[in-house]
Coordinates of C-alpha atoms in Angstrom, one line a residue:
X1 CA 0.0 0.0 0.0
X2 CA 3.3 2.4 0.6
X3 CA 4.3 1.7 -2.7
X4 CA 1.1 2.2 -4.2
X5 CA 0.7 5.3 -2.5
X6 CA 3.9 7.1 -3.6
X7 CA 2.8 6.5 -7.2
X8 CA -0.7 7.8 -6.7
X9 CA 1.1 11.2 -4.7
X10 CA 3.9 11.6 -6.8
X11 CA 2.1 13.2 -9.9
X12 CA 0.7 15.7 -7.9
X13 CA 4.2 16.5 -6.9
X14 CA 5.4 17.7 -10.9
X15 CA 8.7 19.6 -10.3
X16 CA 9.4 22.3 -12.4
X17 CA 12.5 21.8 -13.7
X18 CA 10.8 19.6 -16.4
X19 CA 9.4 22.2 -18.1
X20 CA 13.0 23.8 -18.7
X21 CA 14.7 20.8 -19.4
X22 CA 14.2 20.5 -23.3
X23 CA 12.4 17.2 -22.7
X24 CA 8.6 18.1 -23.4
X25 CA 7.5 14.0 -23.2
X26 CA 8.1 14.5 -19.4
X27 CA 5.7 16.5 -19.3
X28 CA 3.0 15.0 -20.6
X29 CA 4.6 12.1 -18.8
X30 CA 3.2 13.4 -15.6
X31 CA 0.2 14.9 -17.2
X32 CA -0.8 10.8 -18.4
X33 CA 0.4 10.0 -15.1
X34 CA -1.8 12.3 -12.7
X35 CA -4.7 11.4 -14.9
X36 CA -3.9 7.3 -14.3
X37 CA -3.5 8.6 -10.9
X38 CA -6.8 10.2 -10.7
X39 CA -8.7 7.5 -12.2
X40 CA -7.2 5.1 -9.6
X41 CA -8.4 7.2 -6.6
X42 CA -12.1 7.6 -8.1
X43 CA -12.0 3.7 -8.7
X44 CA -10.8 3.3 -5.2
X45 CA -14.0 6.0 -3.7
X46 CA -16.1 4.3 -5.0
X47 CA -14.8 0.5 -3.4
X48 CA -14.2 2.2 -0.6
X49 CA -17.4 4.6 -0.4
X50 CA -16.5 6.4 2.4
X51 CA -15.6 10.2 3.5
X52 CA -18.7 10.9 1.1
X53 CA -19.7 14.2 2.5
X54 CA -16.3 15.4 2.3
X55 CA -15.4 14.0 -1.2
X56 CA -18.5 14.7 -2.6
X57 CA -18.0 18.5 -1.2
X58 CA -14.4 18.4 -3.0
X59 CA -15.8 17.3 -6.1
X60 CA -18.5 20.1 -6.4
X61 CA -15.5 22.8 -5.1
X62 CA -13.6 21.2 -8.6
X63 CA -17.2 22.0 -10.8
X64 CA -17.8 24.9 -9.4
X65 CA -14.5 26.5 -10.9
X66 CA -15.4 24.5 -13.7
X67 CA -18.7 26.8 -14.6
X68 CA -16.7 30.0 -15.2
X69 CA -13.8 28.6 -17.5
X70 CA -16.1 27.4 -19.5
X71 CA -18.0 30.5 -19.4
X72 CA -14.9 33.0 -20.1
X73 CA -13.4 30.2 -22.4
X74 CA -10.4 29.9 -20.2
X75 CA -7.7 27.4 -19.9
X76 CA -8.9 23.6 -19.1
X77 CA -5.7 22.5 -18.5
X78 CA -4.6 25.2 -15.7
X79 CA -8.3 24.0 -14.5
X80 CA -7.1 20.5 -14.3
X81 CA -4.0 21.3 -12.6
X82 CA -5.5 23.3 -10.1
X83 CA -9.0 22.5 -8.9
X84 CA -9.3 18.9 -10.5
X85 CA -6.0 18.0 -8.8
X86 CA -7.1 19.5 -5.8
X87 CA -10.1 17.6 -5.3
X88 CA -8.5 14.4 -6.4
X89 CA -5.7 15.2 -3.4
X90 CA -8.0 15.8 -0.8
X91 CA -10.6 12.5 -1.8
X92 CA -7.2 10.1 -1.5
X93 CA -5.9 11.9 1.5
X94 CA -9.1 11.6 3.4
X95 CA -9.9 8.0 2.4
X96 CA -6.0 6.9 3.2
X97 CA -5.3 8.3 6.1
X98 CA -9.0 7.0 7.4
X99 CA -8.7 3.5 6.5
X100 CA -4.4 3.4 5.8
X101 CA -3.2 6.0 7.9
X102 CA 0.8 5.1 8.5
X103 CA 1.3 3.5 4.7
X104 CA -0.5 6.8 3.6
X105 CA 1.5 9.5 5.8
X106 CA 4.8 7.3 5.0
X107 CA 4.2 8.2 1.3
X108 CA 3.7 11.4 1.5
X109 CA 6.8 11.8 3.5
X110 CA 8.7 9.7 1.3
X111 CA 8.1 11.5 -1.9
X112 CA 8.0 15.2 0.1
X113 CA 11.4 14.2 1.6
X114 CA 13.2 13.3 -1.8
X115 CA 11.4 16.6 -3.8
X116 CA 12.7 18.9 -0.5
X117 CA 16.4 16.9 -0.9
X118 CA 16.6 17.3 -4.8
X119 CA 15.5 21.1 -4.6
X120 CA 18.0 21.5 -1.4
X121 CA 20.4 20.0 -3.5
X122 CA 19.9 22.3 -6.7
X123 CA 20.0 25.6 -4.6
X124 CA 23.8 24.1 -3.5
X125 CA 24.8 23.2 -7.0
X126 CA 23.4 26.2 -8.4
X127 CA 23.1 29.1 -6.1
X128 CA 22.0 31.3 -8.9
X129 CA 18.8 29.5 -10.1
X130 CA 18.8 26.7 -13.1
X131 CA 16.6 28.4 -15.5
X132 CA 15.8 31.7 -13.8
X133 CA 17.3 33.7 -10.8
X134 CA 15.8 32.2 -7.9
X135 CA 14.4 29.1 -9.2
X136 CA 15.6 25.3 -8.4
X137 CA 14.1 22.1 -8.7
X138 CA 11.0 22.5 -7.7
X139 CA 10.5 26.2 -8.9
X140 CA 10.6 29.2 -7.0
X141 CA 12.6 29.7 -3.8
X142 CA 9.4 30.9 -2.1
X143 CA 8.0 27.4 -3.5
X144 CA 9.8 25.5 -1.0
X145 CA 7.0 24.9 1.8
X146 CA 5.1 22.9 -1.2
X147 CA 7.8 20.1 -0.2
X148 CA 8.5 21.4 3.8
X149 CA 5.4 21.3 5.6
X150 CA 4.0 17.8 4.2
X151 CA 7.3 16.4 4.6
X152 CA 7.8 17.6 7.9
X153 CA 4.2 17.2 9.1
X154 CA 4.2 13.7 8.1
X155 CA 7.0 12.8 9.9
X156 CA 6.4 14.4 13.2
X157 CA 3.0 12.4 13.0
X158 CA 4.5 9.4 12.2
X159 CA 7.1 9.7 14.9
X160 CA 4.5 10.5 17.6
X161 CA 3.3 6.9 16.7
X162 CA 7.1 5.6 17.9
X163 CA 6.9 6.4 21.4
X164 CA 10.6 7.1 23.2
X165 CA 12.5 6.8 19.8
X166 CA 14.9 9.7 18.5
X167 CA 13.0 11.5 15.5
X168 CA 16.4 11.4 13.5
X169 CA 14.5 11.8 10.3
X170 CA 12.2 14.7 11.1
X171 CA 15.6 15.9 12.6
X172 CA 17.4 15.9 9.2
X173 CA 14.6 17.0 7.4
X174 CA 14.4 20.1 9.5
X175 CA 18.0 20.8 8.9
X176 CA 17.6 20.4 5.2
X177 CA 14.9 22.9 5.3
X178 CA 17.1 25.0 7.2
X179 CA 19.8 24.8 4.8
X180 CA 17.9 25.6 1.8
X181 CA 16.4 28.6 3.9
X182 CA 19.7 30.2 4.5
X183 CA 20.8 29.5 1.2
X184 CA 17.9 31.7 -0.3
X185 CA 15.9 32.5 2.0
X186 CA 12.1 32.9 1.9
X187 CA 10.6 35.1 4.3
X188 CA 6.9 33.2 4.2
X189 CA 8.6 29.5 4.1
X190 CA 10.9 30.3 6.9
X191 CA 8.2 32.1 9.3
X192 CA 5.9 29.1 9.0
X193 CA 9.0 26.5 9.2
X194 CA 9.4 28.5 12.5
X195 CA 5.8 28.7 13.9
X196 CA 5.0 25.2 12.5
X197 CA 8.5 24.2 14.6
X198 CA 7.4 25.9 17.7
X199 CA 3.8 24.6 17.7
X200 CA 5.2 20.9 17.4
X201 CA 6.9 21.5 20.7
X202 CA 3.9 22.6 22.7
X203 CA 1.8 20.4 21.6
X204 CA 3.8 17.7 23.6
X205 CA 1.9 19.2 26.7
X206 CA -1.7 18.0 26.4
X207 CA -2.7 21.0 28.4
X208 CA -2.3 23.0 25.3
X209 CA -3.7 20.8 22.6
X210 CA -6.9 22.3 24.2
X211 CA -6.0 25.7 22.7
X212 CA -3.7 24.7 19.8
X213 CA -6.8 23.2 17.0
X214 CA -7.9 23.6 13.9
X215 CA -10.2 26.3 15.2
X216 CA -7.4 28.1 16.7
X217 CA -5.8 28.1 13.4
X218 CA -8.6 28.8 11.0
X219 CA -9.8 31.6 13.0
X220 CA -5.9 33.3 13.1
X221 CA -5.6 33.4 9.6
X222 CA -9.0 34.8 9.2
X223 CA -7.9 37.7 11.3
X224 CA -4.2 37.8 9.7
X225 CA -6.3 38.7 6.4
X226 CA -8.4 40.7 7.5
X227 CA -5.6 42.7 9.0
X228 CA -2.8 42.7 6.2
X229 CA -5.2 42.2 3.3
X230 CA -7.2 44.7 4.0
X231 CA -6.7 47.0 7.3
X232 CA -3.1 47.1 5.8
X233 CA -1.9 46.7 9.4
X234 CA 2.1 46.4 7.8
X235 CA 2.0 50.2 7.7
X236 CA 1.9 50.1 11.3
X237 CA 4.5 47.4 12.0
X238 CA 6.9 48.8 9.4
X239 CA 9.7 48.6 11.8
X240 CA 9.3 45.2 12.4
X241 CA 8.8 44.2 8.7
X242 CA 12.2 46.0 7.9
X243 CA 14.5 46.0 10.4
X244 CA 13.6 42.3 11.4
X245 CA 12.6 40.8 8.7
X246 CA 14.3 43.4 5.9
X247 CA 10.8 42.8 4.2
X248 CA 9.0 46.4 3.0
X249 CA 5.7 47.5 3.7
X250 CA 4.2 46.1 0.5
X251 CA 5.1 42.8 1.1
X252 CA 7.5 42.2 -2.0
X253 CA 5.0 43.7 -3.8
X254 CA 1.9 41.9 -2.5
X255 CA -0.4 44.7 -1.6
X256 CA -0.8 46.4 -5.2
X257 CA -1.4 42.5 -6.3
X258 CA -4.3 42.5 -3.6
X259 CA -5.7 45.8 -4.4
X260 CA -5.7 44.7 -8.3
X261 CA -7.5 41.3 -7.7
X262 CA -9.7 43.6 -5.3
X263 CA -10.3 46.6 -8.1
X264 CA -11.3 43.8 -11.2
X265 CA -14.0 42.2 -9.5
X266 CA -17.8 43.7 -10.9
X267 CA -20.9 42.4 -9.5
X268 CA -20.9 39.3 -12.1
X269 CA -17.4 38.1 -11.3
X270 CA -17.9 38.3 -8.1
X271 CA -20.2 35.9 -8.0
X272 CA -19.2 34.0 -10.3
X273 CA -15.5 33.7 -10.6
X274 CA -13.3 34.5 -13.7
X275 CA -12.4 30.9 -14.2
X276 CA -8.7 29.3 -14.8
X277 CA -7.7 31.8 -16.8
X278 CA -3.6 31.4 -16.3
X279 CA -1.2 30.6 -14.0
X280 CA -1.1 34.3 -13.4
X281 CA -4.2 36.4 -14.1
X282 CA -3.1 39.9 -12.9
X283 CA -0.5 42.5 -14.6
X284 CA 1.5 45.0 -12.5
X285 CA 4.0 46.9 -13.8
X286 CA 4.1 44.7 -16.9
X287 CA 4.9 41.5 -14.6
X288 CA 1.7 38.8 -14.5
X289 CA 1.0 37.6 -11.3
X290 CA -1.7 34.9 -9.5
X291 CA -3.1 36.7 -6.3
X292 CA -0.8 35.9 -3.7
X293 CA -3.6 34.8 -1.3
X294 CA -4.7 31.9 -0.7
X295 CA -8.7 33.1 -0.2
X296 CA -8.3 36.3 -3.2
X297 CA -7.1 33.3 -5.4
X298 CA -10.0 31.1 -5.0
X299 CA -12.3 33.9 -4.7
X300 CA -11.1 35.4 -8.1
X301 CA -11.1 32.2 -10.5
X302 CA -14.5 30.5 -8.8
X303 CA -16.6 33.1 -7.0
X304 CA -18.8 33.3 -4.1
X305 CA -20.0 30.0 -4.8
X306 CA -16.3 28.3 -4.5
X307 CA -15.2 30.4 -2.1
X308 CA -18.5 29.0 0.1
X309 CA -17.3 25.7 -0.8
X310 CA -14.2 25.8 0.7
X311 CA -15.0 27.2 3.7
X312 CA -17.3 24.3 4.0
X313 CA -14.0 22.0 3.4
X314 CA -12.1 24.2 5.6
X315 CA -15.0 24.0 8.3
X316 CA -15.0 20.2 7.8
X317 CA -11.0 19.8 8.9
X318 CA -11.1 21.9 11.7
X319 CA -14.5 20.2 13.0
X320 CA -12.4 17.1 13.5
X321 CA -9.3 18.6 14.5
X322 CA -10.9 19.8 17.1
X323 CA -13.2 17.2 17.7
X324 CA -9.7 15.1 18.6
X325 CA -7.5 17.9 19.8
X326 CA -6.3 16.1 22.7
X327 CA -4.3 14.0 20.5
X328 CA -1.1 14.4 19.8
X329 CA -1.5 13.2 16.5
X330 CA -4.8 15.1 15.5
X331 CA -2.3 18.3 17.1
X332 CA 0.5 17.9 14.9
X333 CA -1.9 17.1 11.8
X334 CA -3.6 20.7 12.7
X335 CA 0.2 22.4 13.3
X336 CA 0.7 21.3 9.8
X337 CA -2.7 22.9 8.4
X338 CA -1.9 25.9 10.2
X339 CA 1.4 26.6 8.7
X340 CA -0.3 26.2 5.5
X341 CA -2.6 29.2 6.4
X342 CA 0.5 31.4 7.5
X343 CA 1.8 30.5 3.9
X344 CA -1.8 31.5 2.1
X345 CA -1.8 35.0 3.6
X346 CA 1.0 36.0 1.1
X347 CA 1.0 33.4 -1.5
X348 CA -2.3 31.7 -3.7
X349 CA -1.3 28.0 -2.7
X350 CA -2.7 26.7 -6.2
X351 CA -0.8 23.7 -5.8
X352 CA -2.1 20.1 -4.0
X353 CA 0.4 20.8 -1.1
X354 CA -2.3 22.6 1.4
X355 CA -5.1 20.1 -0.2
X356 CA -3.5 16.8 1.0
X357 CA -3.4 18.6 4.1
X358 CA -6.9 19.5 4.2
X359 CA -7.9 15.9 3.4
X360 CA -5.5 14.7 6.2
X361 CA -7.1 17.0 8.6
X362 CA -10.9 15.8 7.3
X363 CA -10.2 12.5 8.1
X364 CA -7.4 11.6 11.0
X365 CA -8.3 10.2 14.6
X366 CA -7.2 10.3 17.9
X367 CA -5.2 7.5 19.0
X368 CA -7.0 4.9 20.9
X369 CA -7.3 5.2 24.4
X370 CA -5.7 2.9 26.4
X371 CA -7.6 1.3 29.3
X372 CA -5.9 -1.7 32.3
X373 CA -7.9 -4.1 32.7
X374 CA -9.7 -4.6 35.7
X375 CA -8.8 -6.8 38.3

């Protein structure tokens, strides 16, 4: 089941070095793959048949940013990569991890773990970028917590399983991470390696896996947007943004992106989404861009009604996170969602990275409680 996991994972894993390479067949490669891929996980829904409310929710979030890019003629194949993939990732993350929970989370780890070596291992070789100043492996350098926070939140749940062992692989992974952040460092990547970091060590007191849940998480990032996004609350911690973390105001140039996504939406497209129209949609200063927000993004290609959708799959993960949130397990699962949402206040996420960790939230229980036996 490992092994069959890492092939159905690794597709939505495409590196993109590939396209740079001179070799188009590899692409198309893991195009005919992901689509084997996704065929396999539908087959194995419907054997399976449960997690319905929650795939059947993912399936209609998929549709409903189908509608528009249809509508507005836009590109299918960004469509596929995005929301199709998306809802594929979260159906097999929630069915595995209900019903093959360590083979599943191994997987992951194993193909996150190689992906975060390889790209570690391209910022070494070629500290300049491969194709593009500041791009490896896996893309850009601010691309990195695509392959860090599954890796790493795998792990960490799979060593809370293996009671009183040394965690020597979440260990190196953490120091790989830590290598490729120094080496070209991303400001977003390296505040959530450190949060996600500091939140794995309190959640080893069960005191504050009360407070540390999905909730907790959901409901911070909510405010953290509400605040950068749009009470532009960096004008007042300008200090801290530059002296600390030598970051301006704008946010690399985030907030004219957010005011643009903000400024195109009429009553209609609002509503309804402007579909997959690109990788990046919006123009500033003659440089095309995606929205650099996890919520903008999803509101600007599907709408209100994907946008209600997702909070619905959103509301579904955090219901169980904190439903089990005295578990270490369920804890470390929510850590990992959460650094995801410090990532989606600055960057659009349109990759299957934050959905397999949706789907793992959606689905992953307690561990069993452990009774003596009376005497």
């Amino acid at each position: 089941m490992t092994v069959l996991f890492c092939l159905l994972i690794a597709p939505f894993f495409r590196p993109q070095v590939i396209e740079h390479i001179g070799h188009p067949e590899l692409y198309d490669l893991y195009f005919w793959w992901r689509v084997a891929a996704s065929l396999v996980i539908v087959a194995l829904f419907l054997v399976v048949r449960r997690c319905r409310v929650f795939s059947a929710v993912a399936g209609l979030f998929a549709l409903s940013a189908l509608l528009p890019t249809l509508l507005f003629s836009g590109r299918l194949m960004v469509w596929f990569d995005q929301f199709f993939s998306f809802s594929m990732a979260m159906v097999l993350a929630a069915i595995a991890t209900r019903f093959w929970r360590k083979e599943f989370l191994s997987a992951l780890c194993f193909v996150t773990s190689a992906l975060l070596v390889c790209n570690c291992c391209s910022v070494i070789m070629f500290p300049d970028g491969i194709w593009a100043p500041h791009y490896y492996f896996f893309g850009n350098r601010n691309g990195i917590f695509l392959m860090m926070l599954p890796a790493l939140g795998s792990s960490f749940i799979l060593d809370a399983e293996r009671r009183g062992r040394l965690p020597i692989r979440s260990i190196l992974l953490v120091a790989v991470s830590a290598i490729n952040l120094m080496l070209d460092t991303s400001n977003t990547s390296s505040i959530a390696l450190v949060l996600f970091l500091i939140a794995v060590f309190l959640v080893r007191y069960k005191v504050l896996r009360q407070f540390l849940n999905g909730i907790t998480y959901a409901v911070a990032y909510l405010v953290a947007m509400l605040l950068f996004v749009f009470c532009r609350v960096g004008d007042v911690l300008k200090p801290v943004l530059e002296g600390v973390l030598r970051e301006d105001i704008t946010f690399s140039g985030r907030t004219p992106v957010w005011d643009a996504i903000l400024g195109t939406q009429d009553p209609l497209t609002a509503l309804i989404g402007h579909g997959t129209v690109d990788y990046g949609y919006i123009a500033i200063e003659g440089v095309t861009l995606n929205a650099h927000n996890l919520l903008l993004h999803i509101w600007y290609v599907g709408g209100l009604l994907t946008t209600v959708l997702f909070f619905g799959l959103v509301a579904y993960g955090v219901a169980n996170l904190y439903r089990g949130r005295v578990s270490k397990r369920v804890a470390l699962a929510a850590a990992m969602l959460g650094a995801f949402f410090v990532v989606g206040i600055t960057e659009a996420e349109p990759y299957c990275s934050f959905y397999f960790a949706l789907g793992i939230a959606a689905s992953i229980e307690p561990e069993a409680i452990r009774t003596r036996a009376s005497t």
